[in-house]
JSON list of C-alpha atoms and ligand atoms in Angstrom, two decimals:
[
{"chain": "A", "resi": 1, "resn": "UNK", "atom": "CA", "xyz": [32.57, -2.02, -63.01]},
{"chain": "A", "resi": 2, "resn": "UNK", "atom": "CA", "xyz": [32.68, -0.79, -66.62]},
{"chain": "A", "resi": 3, "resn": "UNK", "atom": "CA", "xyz": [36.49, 0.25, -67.41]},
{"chain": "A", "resi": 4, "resn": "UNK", "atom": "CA", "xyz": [37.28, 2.19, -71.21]},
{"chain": "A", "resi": 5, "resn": "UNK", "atom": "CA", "xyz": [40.61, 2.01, -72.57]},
{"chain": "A", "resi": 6, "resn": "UNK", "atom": "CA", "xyz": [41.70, 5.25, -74.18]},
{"chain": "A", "resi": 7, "resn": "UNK", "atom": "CA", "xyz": [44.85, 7.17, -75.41]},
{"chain": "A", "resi": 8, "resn": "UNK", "atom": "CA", "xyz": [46.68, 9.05, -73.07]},
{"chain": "A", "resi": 9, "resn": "UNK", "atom": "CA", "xyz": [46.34, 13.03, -73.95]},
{"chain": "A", "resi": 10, "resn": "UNK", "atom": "CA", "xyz": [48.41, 15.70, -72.49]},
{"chain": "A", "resi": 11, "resn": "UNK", "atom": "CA", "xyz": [45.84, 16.77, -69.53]},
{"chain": "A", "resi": 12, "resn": "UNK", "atom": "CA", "xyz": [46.10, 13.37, -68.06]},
{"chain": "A", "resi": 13, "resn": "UNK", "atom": "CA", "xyz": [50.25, 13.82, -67.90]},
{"chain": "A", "resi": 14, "resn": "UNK", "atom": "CA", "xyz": [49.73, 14.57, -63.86]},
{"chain": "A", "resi": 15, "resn": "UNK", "atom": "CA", "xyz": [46.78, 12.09, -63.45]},
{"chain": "A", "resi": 16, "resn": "UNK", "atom": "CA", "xyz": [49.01, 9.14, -64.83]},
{"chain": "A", "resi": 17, "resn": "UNK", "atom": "CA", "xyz": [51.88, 9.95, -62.99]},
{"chain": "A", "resi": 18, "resn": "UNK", "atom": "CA", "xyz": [49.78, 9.68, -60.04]},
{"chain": "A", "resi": 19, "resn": "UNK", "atom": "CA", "xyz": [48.57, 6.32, -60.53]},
{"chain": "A", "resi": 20, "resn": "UNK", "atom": "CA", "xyz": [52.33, 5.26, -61.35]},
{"chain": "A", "resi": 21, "resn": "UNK", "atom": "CA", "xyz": [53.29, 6.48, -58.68]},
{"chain": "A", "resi": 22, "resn": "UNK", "atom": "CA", "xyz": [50.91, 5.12, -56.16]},
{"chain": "A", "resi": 23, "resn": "UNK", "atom": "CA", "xyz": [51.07, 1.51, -58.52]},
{"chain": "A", "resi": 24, "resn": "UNK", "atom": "CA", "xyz": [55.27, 1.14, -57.54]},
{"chain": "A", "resi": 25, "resn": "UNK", "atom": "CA", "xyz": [54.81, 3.02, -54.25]},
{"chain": "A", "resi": 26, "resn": "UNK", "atom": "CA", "xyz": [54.78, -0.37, -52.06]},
{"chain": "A", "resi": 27, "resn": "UNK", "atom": "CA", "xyz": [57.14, -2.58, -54.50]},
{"chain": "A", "resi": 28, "resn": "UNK", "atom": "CA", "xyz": [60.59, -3.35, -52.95]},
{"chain": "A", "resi": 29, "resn": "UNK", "atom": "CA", "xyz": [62.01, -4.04, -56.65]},
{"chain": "A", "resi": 30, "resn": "UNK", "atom": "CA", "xyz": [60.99, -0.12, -57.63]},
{"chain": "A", "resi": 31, "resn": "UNK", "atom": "CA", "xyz": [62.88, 2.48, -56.98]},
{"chain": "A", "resi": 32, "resn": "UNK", "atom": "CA", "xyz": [59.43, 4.45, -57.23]},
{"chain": "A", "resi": 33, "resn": "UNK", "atom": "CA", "xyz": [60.84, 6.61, -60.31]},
{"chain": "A", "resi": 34, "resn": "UNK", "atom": "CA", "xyz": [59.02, 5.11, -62.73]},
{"chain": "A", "resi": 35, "resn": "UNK", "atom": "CA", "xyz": [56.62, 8.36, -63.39]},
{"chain": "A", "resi": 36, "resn": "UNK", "atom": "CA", "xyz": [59.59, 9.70, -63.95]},
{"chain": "A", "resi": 37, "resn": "UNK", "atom": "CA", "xyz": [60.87, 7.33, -66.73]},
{"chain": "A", "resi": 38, "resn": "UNK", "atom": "CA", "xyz": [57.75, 8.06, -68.47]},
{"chain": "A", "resi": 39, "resn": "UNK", "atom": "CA", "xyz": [58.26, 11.61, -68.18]},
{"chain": "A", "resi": 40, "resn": "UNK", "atom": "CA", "xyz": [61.81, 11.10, -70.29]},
{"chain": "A", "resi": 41, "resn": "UNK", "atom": "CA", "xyz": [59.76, 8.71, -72.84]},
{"chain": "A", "resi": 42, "resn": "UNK", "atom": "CA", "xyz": [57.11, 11.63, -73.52]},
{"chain": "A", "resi": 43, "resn": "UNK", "atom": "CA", "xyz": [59.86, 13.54, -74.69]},
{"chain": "A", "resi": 44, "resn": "UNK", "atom": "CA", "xyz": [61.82, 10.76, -76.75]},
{"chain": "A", "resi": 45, "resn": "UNK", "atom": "CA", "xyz": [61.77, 11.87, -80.97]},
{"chain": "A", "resi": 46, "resn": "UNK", "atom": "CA", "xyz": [60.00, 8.68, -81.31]},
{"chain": "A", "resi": 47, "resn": "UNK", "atom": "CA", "xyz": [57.20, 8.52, -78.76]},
{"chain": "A", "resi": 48, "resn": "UNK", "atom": "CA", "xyz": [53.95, 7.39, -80.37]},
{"chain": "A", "resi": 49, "resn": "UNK", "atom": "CA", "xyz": [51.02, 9.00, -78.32]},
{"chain": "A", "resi": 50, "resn": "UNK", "atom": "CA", "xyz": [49.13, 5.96, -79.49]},
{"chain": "A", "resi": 51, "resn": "UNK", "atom": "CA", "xyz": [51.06, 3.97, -77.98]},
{"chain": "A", "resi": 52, "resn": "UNK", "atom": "CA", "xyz": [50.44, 5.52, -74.24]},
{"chain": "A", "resi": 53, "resn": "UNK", "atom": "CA", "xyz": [47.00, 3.84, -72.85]},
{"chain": "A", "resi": 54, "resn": "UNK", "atom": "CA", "xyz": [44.92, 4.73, -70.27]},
{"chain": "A", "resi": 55, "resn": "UNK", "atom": "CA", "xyz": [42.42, 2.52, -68.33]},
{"chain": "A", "resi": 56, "resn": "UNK", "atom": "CA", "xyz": [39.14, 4.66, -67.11]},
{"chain": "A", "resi": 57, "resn": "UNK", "atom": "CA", "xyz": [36.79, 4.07, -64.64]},
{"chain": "A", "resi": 58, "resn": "UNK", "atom": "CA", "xyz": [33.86, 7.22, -64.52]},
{"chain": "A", "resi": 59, "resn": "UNK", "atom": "CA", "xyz": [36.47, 9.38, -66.20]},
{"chain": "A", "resi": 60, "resn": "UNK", "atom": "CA", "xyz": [38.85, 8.56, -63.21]},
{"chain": "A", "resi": 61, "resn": "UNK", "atom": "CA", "xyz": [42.17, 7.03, -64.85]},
{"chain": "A", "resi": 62, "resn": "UNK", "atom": "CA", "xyz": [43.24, 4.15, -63.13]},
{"chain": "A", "resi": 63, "resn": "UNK", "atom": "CA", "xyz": [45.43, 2.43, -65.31]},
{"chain": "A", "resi": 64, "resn": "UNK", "atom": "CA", "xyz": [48.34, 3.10, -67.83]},
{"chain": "A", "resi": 65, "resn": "UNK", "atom": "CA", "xyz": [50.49, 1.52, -69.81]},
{"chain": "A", "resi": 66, "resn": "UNK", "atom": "CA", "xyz": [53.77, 2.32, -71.98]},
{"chain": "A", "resi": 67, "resn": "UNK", "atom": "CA", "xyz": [55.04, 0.92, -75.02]},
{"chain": "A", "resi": 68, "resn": "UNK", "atom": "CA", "xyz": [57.96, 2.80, -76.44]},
{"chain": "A", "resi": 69, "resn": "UNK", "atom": "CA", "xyz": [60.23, 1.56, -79.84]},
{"chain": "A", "resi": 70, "resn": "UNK", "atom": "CA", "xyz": [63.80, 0.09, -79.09]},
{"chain": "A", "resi": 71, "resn": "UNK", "atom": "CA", "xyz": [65.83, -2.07, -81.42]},
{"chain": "A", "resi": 72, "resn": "UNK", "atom": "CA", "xyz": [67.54, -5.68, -80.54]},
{"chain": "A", "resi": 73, "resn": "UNK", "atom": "CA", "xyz": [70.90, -5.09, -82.35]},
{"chain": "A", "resi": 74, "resn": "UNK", "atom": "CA", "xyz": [73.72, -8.20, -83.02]},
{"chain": "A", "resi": 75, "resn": "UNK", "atom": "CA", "xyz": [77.07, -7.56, -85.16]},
{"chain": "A", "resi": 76, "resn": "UNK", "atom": "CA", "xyz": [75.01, -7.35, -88.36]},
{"chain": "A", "resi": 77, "resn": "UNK", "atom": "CA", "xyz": [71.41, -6.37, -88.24]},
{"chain": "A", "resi": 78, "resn": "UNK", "atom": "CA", "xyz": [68.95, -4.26, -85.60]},
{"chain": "A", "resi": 79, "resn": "UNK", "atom": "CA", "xyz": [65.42, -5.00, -85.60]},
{"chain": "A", "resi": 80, "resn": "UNK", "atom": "CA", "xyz": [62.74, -2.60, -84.57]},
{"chain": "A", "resi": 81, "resn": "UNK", "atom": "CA", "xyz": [60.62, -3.87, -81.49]},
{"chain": "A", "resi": 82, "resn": "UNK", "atom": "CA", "xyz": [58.73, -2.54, -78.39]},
{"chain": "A", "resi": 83, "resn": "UNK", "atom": "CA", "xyz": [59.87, -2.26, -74.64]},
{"chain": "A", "resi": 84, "resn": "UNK", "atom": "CA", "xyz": [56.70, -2.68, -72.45]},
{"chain": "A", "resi": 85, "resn": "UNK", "atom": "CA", "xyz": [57.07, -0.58, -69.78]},
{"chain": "A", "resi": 86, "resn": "UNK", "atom": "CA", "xyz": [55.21, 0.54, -67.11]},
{"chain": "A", "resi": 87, "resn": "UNK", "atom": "CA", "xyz": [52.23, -0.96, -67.02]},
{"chain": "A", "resi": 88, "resn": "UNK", "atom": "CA", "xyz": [50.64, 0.45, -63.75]},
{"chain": "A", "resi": 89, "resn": "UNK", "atom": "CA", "xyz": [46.99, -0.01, -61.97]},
{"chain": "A", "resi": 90, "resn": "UNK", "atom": "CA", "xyz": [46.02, 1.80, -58.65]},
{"chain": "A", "resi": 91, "resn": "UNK", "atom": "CA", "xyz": [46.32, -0.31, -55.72]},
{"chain": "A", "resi": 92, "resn": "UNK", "atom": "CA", "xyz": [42.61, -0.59, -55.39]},
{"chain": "A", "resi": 93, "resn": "UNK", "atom": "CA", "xyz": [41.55, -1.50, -58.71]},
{"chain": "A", "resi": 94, "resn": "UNK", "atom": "CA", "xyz": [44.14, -4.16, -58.87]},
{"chain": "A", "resi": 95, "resn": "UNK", "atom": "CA", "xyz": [43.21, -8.03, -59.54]},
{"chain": "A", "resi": 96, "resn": "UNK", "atom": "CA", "xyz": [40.32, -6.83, -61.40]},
{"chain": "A", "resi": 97, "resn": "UNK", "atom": "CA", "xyz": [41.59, -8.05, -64.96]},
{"chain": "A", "resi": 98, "resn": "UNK", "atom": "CA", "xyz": [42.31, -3.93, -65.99]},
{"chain": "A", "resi": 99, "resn": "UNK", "atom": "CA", "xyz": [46.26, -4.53, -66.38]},
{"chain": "A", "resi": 100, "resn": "UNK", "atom": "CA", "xyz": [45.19, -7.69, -68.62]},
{"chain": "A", "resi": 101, "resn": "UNK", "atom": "CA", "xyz": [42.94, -5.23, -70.42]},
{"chain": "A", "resi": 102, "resn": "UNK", "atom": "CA", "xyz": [45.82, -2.85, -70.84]},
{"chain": "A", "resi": 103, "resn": "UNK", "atom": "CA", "xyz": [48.71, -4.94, -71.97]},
{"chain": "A", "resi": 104, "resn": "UNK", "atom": "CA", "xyz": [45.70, -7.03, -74.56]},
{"chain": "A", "resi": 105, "resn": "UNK", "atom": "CA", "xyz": [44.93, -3.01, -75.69]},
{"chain": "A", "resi": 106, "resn": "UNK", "atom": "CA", "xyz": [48.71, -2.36, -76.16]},
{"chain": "A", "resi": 107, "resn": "UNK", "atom": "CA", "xyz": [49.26, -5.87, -77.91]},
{"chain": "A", "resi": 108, "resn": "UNK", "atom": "CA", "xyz": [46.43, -4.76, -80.60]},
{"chain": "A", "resi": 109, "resn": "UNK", "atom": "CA", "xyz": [47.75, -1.16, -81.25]},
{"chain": "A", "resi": 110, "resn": "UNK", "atom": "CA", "xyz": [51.30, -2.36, -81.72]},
{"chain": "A", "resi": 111, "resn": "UNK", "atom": "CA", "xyz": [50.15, -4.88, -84.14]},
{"chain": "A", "resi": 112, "resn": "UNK", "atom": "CA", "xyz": [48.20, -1.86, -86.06]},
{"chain": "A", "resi": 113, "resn": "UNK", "atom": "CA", "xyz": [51.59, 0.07, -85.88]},
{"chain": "A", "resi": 114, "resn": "UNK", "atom": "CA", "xyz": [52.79, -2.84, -87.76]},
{"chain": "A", "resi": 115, "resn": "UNK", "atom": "CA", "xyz": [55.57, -3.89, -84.63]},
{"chain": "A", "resi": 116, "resn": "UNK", "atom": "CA", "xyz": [55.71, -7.78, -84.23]},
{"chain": "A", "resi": 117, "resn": "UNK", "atom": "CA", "xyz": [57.19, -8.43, -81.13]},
{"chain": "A", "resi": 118, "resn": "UNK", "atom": "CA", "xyz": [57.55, -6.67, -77.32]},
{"chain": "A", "resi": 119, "resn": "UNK", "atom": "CA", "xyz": [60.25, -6.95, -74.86]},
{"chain": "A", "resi": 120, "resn": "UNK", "atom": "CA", "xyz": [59.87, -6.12, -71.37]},
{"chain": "A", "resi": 121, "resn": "UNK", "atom": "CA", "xyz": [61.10, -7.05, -67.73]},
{"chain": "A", "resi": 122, "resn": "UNK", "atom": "CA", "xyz": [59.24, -8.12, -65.29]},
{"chain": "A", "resi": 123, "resn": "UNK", "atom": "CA", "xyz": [56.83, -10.42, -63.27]},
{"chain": "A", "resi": 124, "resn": "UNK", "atom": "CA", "xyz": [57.68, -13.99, -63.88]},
{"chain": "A", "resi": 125, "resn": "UNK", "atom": "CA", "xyz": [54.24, -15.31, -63.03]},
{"chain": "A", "resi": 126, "resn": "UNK", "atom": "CA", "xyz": [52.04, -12.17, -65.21]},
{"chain": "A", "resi": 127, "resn": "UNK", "atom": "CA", "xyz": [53.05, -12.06, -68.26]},
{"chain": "A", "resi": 128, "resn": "UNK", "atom": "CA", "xyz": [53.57, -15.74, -69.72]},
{"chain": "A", "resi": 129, "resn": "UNK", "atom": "CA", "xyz": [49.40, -15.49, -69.63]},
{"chain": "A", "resi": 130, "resn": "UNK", "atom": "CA", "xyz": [49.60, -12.96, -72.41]},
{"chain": "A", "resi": 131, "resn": "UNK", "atom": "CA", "xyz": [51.95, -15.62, -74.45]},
{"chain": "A", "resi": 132, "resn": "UNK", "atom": "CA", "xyz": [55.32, -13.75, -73.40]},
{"chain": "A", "resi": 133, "resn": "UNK", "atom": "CA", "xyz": [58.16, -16.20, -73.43]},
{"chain": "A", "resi": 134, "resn": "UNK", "atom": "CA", "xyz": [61.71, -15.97, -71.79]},
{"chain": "A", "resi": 135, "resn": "UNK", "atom": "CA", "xyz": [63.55, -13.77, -74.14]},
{"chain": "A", "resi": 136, "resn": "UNK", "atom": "CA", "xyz": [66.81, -15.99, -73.83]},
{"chain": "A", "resi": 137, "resn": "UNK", "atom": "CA", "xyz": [64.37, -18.47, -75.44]},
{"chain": "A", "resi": 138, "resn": "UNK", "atom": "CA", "xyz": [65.30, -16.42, -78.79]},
{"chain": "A", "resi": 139, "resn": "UNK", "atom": "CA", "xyz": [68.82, -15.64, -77.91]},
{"chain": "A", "resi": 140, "resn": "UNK", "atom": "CA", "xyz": [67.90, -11.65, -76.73]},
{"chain": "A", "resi": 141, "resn": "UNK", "atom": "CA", "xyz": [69.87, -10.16, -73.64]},
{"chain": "A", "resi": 142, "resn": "UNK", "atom": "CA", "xyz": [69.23, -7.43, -71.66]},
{"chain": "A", "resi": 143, "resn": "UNK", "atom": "CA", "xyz": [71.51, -4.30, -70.61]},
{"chain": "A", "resi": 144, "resn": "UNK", "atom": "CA", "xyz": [70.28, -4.90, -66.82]},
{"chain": "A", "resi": 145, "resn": "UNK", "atom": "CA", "xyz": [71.47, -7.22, -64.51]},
{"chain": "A", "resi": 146, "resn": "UNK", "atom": "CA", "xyz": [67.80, -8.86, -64.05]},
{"chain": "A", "resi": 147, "resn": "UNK", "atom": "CA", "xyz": [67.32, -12.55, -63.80]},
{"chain": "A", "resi": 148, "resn": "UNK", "atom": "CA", "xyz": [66.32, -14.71, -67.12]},
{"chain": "A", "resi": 149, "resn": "UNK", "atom": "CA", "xyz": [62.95, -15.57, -65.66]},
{"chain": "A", "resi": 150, "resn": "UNK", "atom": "CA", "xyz": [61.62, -11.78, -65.82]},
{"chain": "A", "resi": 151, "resn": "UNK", "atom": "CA", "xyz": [63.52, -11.20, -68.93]},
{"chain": "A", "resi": 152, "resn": "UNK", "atom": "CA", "xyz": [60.37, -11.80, -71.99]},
{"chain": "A", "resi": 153, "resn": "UNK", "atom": "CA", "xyz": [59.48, -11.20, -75.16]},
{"chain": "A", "resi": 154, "resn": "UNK", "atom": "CA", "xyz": [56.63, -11.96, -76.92]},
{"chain": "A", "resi": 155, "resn": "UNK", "atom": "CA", "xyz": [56.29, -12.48, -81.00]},
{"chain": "A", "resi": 156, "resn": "UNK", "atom": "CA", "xyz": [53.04, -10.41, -81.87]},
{"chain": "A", "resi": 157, "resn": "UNK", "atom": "CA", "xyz": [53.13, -12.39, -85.50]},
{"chain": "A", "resi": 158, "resn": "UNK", "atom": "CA", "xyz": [53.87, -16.49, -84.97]},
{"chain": "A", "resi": 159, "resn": "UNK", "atom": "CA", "xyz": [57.53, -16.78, -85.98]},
{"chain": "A", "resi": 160, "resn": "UNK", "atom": "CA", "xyz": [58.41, -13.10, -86.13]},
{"chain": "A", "resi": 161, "resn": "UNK", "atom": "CA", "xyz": [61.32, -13.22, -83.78]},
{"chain": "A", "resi": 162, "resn": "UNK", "atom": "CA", "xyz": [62.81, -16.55, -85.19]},
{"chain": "A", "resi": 163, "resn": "UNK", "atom": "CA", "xyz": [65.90, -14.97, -87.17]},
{"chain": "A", "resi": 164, "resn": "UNK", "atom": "CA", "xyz": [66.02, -12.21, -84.13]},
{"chain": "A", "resi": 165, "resn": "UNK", "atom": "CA", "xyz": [68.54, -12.11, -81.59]},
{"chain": "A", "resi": 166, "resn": "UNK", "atom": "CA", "xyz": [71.04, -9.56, -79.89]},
{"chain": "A", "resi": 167, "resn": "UNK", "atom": "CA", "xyz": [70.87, -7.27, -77.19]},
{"chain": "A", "resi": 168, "resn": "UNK", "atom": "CA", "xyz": [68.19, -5.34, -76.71]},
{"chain": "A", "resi": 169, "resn": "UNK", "atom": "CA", "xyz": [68.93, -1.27, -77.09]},
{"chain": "A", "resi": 170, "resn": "UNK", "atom": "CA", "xyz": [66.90, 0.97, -74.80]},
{"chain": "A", "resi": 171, "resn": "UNK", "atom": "CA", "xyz": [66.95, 5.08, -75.15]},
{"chain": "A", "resi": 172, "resn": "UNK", "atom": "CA", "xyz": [69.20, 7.11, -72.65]},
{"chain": "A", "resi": 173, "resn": "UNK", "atom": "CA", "xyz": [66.06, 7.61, -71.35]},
{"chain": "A", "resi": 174, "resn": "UNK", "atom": "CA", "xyz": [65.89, 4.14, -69.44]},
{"chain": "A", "resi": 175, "resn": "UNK", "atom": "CA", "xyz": [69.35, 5.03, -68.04]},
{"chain": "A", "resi": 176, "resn": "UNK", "atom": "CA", "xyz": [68.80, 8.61, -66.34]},
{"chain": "B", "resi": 1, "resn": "COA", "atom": "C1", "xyz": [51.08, -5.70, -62.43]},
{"chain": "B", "resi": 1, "resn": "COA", "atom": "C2", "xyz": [49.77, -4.92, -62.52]},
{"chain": "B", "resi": 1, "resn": "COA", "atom": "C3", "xyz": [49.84, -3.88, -63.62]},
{"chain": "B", "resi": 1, "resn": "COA", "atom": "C4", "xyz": [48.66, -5.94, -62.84]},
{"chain": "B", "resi": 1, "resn": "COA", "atom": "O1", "xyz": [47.45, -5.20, -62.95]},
{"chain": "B", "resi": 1, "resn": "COA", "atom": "P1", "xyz": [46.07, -5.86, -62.49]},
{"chain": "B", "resi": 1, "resn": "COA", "atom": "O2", "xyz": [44.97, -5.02, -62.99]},
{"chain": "B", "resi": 1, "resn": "COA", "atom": "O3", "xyz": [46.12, -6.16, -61.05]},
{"chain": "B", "resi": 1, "resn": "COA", "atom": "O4", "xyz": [46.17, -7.23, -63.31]},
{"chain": "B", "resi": 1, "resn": "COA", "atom": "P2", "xyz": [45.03, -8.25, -63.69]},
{"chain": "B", "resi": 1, "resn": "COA", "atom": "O5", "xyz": [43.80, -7.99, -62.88]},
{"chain": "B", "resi": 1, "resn": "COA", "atom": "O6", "xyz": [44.92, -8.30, -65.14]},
{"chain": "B", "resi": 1, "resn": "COA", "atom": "O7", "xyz": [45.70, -9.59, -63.25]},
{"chain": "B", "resi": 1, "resn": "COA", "atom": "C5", "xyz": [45.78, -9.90, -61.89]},
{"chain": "B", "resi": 1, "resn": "COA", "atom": "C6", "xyz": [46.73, -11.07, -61.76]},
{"chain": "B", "resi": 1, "resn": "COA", "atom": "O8", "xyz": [48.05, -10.58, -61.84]},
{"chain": "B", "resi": 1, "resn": "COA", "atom": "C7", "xyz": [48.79, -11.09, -60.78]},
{"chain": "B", "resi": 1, "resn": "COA", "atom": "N1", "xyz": [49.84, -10.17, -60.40]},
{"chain": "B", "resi": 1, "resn": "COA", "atom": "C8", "xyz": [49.75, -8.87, -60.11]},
{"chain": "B", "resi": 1, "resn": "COA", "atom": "N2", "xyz": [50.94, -8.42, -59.69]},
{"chain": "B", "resi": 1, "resn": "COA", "atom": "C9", "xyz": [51.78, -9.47, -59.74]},
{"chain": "B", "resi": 1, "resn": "COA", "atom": "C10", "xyz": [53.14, -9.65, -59.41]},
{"chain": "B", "resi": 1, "resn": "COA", "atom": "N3", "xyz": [53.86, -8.67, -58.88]},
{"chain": "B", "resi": 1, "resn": "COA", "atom": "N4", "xyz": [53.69, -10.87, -59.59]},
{"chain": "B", "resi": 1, "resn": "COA", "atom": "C11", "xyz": [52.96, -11.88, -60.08]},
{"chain": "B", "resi": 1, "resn": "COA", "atom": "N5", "xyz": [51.65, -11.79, -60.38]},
{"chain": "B", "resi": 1, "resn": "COA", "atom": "C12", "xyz": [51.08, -10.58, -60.20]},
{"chain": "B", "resi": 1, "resn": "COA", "atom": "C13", "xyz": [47.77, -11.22, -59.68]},
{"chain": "B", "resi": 1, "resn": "COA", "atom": "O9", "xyz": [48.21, -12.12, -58.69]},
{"chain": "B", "resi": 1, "resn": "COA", "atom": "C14", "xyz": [46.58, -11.76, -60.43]},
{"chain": "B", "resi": 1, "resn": "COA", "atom": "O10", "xyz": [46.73, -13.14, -60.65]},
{"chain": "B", "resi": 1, "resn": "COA", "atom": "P3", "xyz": [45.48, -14.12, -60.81]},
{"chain": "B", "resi": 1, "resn": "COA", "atom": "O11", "xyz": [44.74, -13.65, -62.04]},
{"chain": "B", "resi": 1, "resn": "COA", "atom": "O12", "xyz": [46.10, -15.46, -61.00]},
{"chain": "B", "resi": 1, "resn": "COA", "atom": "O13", "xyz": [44.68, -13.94, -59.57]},
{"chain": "B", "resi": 1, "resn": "COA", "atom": "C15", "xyz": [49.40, -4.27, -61.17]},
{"chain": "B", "resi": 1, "resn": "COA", "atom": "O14", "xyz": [49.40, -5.25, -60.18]},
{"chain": "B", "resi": 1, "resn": "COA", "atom": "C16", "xyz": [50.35, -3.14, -60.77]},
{"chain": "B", "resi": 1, "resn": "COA", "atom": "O15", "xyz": [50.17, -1.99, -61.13]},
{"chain": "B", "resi": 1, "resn": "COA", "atom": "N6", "xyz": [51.36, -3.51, -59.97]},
{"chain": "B", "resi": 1, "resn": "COA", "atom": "C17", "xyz": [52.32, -2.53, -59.47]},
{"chain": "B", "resi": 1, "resn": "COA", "atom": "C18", "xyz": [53.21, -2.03, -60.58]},
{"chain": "B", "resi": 1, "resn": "COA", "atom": "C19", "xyz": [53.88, -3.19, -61.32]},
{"chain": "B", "resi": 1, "resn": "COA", "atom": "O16", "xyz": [54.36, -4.12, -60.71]},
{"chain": "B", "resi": 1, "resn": "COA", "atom": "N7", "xyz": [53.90, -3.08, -62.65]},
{"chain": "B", "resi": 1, "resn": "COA", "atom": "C20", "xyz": [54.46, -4.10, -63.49]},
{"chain": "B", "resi": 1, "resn": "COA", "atom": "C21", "xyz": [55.95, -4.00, -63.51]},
{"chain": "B", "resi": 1, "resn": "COA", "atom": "S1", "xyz": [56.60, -5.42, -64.32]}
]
């Protein structure tokens, strides 16, 4: 099964939302409006078309992935970062190693963009393979109610998130 990685372009806006949709369609965490988050995200002033992946199989998308730029802000300073989210793969191309191919794809291109770390929320047992840790580990809070276990971040550069800490600041976007 050969699978490309790509950039998302503006024909596959429907295809994607598909696979999101069909992704989150069984998950009793989702409220199954995740297509629609990344509809709001699209239009953000700062969304980075590079930063919006695709995973192909025979030109058929199957895959996506999101990373969009936030800031961690305390009383003094903000720092620019990444919020990882979705990452989505059709039910029936799941356990096949094409999210890991995704998120490894989205790692690289946010290191090219010159970000050092990513925040995101979510499986406790997926992402500490990619080197994510708990984010409380470096004193950064969510604005969601989710449990410290599925609250990560990862430092794309050894060290880059050692004087970082706050709350993490998400666009409107995340709220609607
Ligand atoms: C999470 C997701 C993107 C992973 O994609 P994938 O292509 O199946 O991932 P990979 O093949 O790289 O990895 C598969 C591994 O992830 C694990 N995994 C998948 N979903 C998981 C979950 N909800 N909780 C814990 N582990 C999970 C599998 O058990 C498998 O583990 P193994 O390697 O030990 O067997 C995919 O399952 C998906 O789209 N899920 C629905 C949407 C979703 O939950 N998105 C993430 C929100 S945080």
């Amino acid at each position: 099964m050969n699978c490309s990685i790509r950039t998302e372009n503006q024909q596959d806006y429907d295809k994607v939302d598909k696979v999101i949709m069909a992704a989150f369609k069984n998950m009793s965490e989702s409220d199954q409006s995740e297509h629609l988050l990344v509809k709001r995200l699209r239009q953000e002033k700062t969304f980075n078309q590079e930063l919006s992946i695709v995973a192909c199989i025979e030109d058929n998308i199957v895959g996506h992935i999101l990373l969009t730029s936030i800031f961690i802000k305390n009383k003094e300073e903000q720092f620019e970062t990444l919020a990882l989210a979705p990452v989505s793969v059709l039910p029936k191309f799941q356990k096949k190693g094409i999210g890991a191919q995704l998120i490894l794809e989205a790692h690289r291109r946010a290191q090219f963009h010159d970000y050092k770390s990513i925040v995101l929320i979510g499986h406790e047992d997926y992402y500490p393979r990619f080197g994510y840790q708990r984010a409380s580990s470096f004193d950064i809070r969510f604005p969601f109610e989710a449990p410290d276990q599925n609250c990560f971040a990862i430092e794309l550069i050894k060290g880059s998130l050692a004087n970082v800490f706050g709350e993490v600041v998400y666009p409107k976007a995340f709220f609607e």
